[in-house]
Amino acid sequence: MSWFHLAGKDLISTKDWTKEELEIALRVSEELKGMYYSGIPTPTLKDKTFIMLFFNTSTRTRLSFESAMTQLGGHAQFVDASTLRMSLEEKPGAGETIKDTAQVMARYAHGVGIRLLEDKVSRYGEDTEIMYKFAEHAQVPIINMASNIWHPCQGITDIFTLREKLGPDLKGVKYTIMWAY
């Protein structure tokens, strides 16, 4: 299996990907990082647009996605969800539906990232359900940039960093991960 297999694939939860697919993502990340730091251009996403739909603010998520798109030759478009007519409530007159918004975004971009969690949803798990609904209606990949349940890009990055620091085989290695706000 090659990285071409991942093209067009949503990343809402790492549970949706096989171990082999996650290994491919880690391997491609390692290759791209090596090329970047060696001064080799990596225009993999030349002329591609990635919409970053933020319901919740974040410094690192926004900067890392914008930087990555730029380094790969593409453009990241930041969208604050509060500036859209979209409504997460599926009731008449509440605003544009998730379906409509997903379809419109898919016409303007090659991928959409969504950061939706905490107080922006009414119940635990609703954020992930909304992302899957986006994926159902968008004809481009939907990337979860953080939800109450999943943070797949962070998880993949954590494994990548652990392998860089501790070696490729983490079996039996003990470590502690902590986050602080």
Coordinates of C-alpha atoms in Angstrom, one line a residue:
M1 CA 0.0 0.0 0.0
S2 CA 1.3 3.5 -0.9
W3 CA 0.5 7.0 0.2
F4 CA -1.8 7.3 -2.8
H5 CA -4.2 5.0 -0.9
L6 CA -4.7 7.8 1.6
A7 CA -5.6 10.4 -1.0
G8 CA -9.2 11.6 -0.4
K9 CA -9.6 9.8 2.9
D10 CA -11.2 11.5 5.9
L11 CA -9.4 11.6 9.2
I12 CA -12.0 12.1 11.9
S13 CA -10.7 9.4 14.2
T14 CA -7.6 7.2 14.0
K15 CA -10.1 4.3 14.6
D16 CA -11.3 4.8 11.0
W17 CA -7.8 4.1 9.7
T18 CA -5.9 0.8 9.7
K19 CA -2.6 0.4 11.4
E20 CA -1.0 0.1 7.9
E21 CA -2.6 3.5 6.9
L22 CA -1.3 5.1 10.0
E23 CA 2.1 3.7 9.4
I24 CA 2.0 5.2 5.9
A25 CA 1.1 8.6 7.2
L26 CA 4.0 8.4 9.7
R27 CA 6.4 7.4 7.0
V28 CA 5.3 10.1 4.6
S29 CA 5.6 12.7 7.4
E30 CA 9.1 11.6 8.1
E31 CA 10.1 11.8 4.4
L32 CA 8.5 15.3 4.0
K33 CA 10.1 16.6 7.2
G34 CA 13.5 15.3 6.0
M35 CA 13.1 16.9 2.7
Y36 CA 12.0 20.2 4.2
Y37 CA 14.9 20.4 6.6
S38 CA 17.3 19.5 3.8
G39 CA 16.1 22.4 1.7
I40 CA 14.4 20.2 -0.9
P41 CA 11.1 21.8 -2.1
T42 CA 8.0 19.8 -1.3
P43 CA 5.3 21.3 -3.4
T44 CA 3.1 18.2 -2.8
L45 CA -0.1 20.4 -2.4
K46 CA 0.8 23.1 -5.0
D47 CA -2.4 25.0 -6.0
K48 CA -4.5 23.2 -3.4
T49 CA -6.7 25.0 -0.8
F50 CA -7.5 23.7 2.7
I51 CA -10.3 25.3 4.6
M52 CA -9.7 25.4 8.4
L53 CA -13.2 25.8 10.0
F54 CA -12.6 26.9 13.6
F55 CA -15.5 26.8 16.1
N56 CA -12.9 27.0 18.9
T57 CA -9.7 29.0 19.0
S58 CA -6.3 27.4 19.0
T59 CA -2.8 28.8 18.6
R60 CA -0.9 25.6 17.8
T61 CA -3.5 24.0 15.6
R62 CA -4.0 27.0 13.4
L63 CA -0.3 27.8 13.1
S64 CA 0.7 24.2 12.4
F65 CA -1.9 23.6 9.7
E66 CA -1.2 27.0 8.0
S67 CA 2.5 26.4 8.1
A68 CA 2.2 22.9 6.7
M69 CA 0.0 24.0 3.8
T70 CA 2.5 26.8 3.0
Q71 CA 5.5 24.4 3.2
L72 CA 3.7 22.0 0.9
G73 CA 2.9 24.6 -1.7
G74 CA -0.8 25.1 -0.8
H75 CA -3.0 27.7 0.8
A76 CA -4.8 27.4 4.1
Q77 CA -7.9 29.5 4.5
F78 CA -8.9 30.3 8.0
V79 CA -12.7 30.5 8.7
D80 CA -14.1 31.5 12.0
A81 CA -17.4 29.5 12.3
S82 CA -19.1 32.5 13.9
T83 CA -18.8 34.5 10.6
L84 CA -20.9 31.9 8.7
R85 CA -24.6 31.6 8.3
M86 CA -24.3 27.9 9.1
S87 CA -26.3 26.4 12.0
L88 CA -25.4 23.2 13.8
E89 CA -29.1 22.9 14.6
E90 CA -31.0 21.1 11.8
K91 CA -34.2 23.1 12.0
P92 CA -36.0 25.5 9.5
G93 CA -34.8 29.1 9.6
A94 CA -31.8 28.4 11.9
G95 CA -29.3 29.1 9.0
E96 CA -27.6 27.1 6.4
T97 CA -27.5 23.3 7.1
I98 CA -24.4 21.3 7.6
K99 CA -25.1 19.6 4.3
D100 CA -25.2 22.9 2.4
T101 CA -22.1 24.3 4.1
A102 CA -20.1 21.1 3.5
Q103 CA -21.1 21.0 -0.2
V104 CA -20.2 24.7 -0.7
M105 CA -16.8 24.3 1.1
A106 CA -16.1 21.2 -1.0
R107 CA -16.5 23.4 -4.2
Y108 CA -13.9 25.9 -3.0
A109 CA -11.3 23.6 -1.4
H110 CA -9.5 20.3 -1.7
G111 CA -10.0 19.5 2.0
V112 CA -11.7 20.9 5.1
G113 CA -10.4 20.8 8.7
I114 CA -12.8 21.2 11.5
R115 CA -12.0 22.2 15.1
L116 CA -15.2 21.8 17.2
L117 CA -15.4 20.9 20.9
E118 CA -16.2 22.0 24.4
D119 CA -18.9 24.6 24.8
K120 CA -19.7 24.8 21.0
V121 CA -21.8 21.6 21.2
S122 CA -24.6 20.7 23.5
R123 CA -23.5 17.2 24.4
Y124 CA -20.5 15.0 24.5
G125 CA -20.0 13.3 21.1
E126 CA -22.1 15.7 19.1
D127 CA -18.9 17.3 17.7
T128 CA -17.8 14.1 16.2
E129 CA -21.3 13.4 14.8
I130 CA -21.2 16.8 13.1
M131 CA -17.8 16.0 11.5
Y132 CA -19.1 12.7 10.1
K133 CA -22.1 14.6 8.7
F134 CA -19.7 17.0 7.0
A135 CA -17.8 14.0 5.6
E136 CA -21.0 12.5 4.3
H137 CA -21.9 15.6 2.3
A138 CA -18.5 17.0 1.3
Q139 CA -16.7 15.4 -1.7
V140 CA -13.3 16.3 -0.2
P141 CA -11.5 14.9 2.8
I142 CA -12.6 16.1 6.2
I143 CA -9.9 16.4 8.8
N144 CA -10.6 16.5 12.6
M145 CA -8.5 19.3 14.0
A146 CA -9.8 18.5 17.5
S147 CA -13.1 17.4 19.0
N148 CA -14.1 16.3 22.6
I149 CA -13.5 12.7 21.7
W150 CA -10.7 12.7 19.1
H151 CA -7.6 14.7 18.2
P152 CA -6.2 12.4 15.5
C153 CA -3.6 14.7 14.0
Q154 CA -2.2 15.4 17.5
G155 CA -2.2 11.7 18.3
I156 CA -0.3 10.9 15.1
T157 CA 2.1 13.7 15.8
D158 CA 2.7 12.4 19.3
I159 CA 3.6 9.0 18.0
F160 CA 5.9 10.6 15.4
T161 CA 7.7 12.6 18.1
L162 CA 8.0 9.6 20.4
R163 CA 9.6 7.6 17.5
E164 CA 12.0 10.4 16.8
K165 CA 13.1 10.7 20.4
L166 CA 12.9 7.0 21.6
G167 CA 13.3 5.0 18.4
P168 CA 10.9 3.4 15.9
D169 CA 9.9 0.4 18.1
L170 CA 7.9 1.7 21.1
K171 CA 6.8 -1.7 22.2
G172 CA 7.6 -2.0 26.0
V173 CA 8.7 1.6 26.2
K174 CA 7.2 3.5 29.1
Y175 CA 6.5 7.2 28.8
T176 CA 4.1 9.8 30.2
I177 CA 2.2 12.4 28.1
M178 CA 0.9 15.5 29.8
W179 CA -1.0 18.5 28.6
A180 CA -1.4 21.7 30.4
Y181 CA -3.6 24.7 29.7

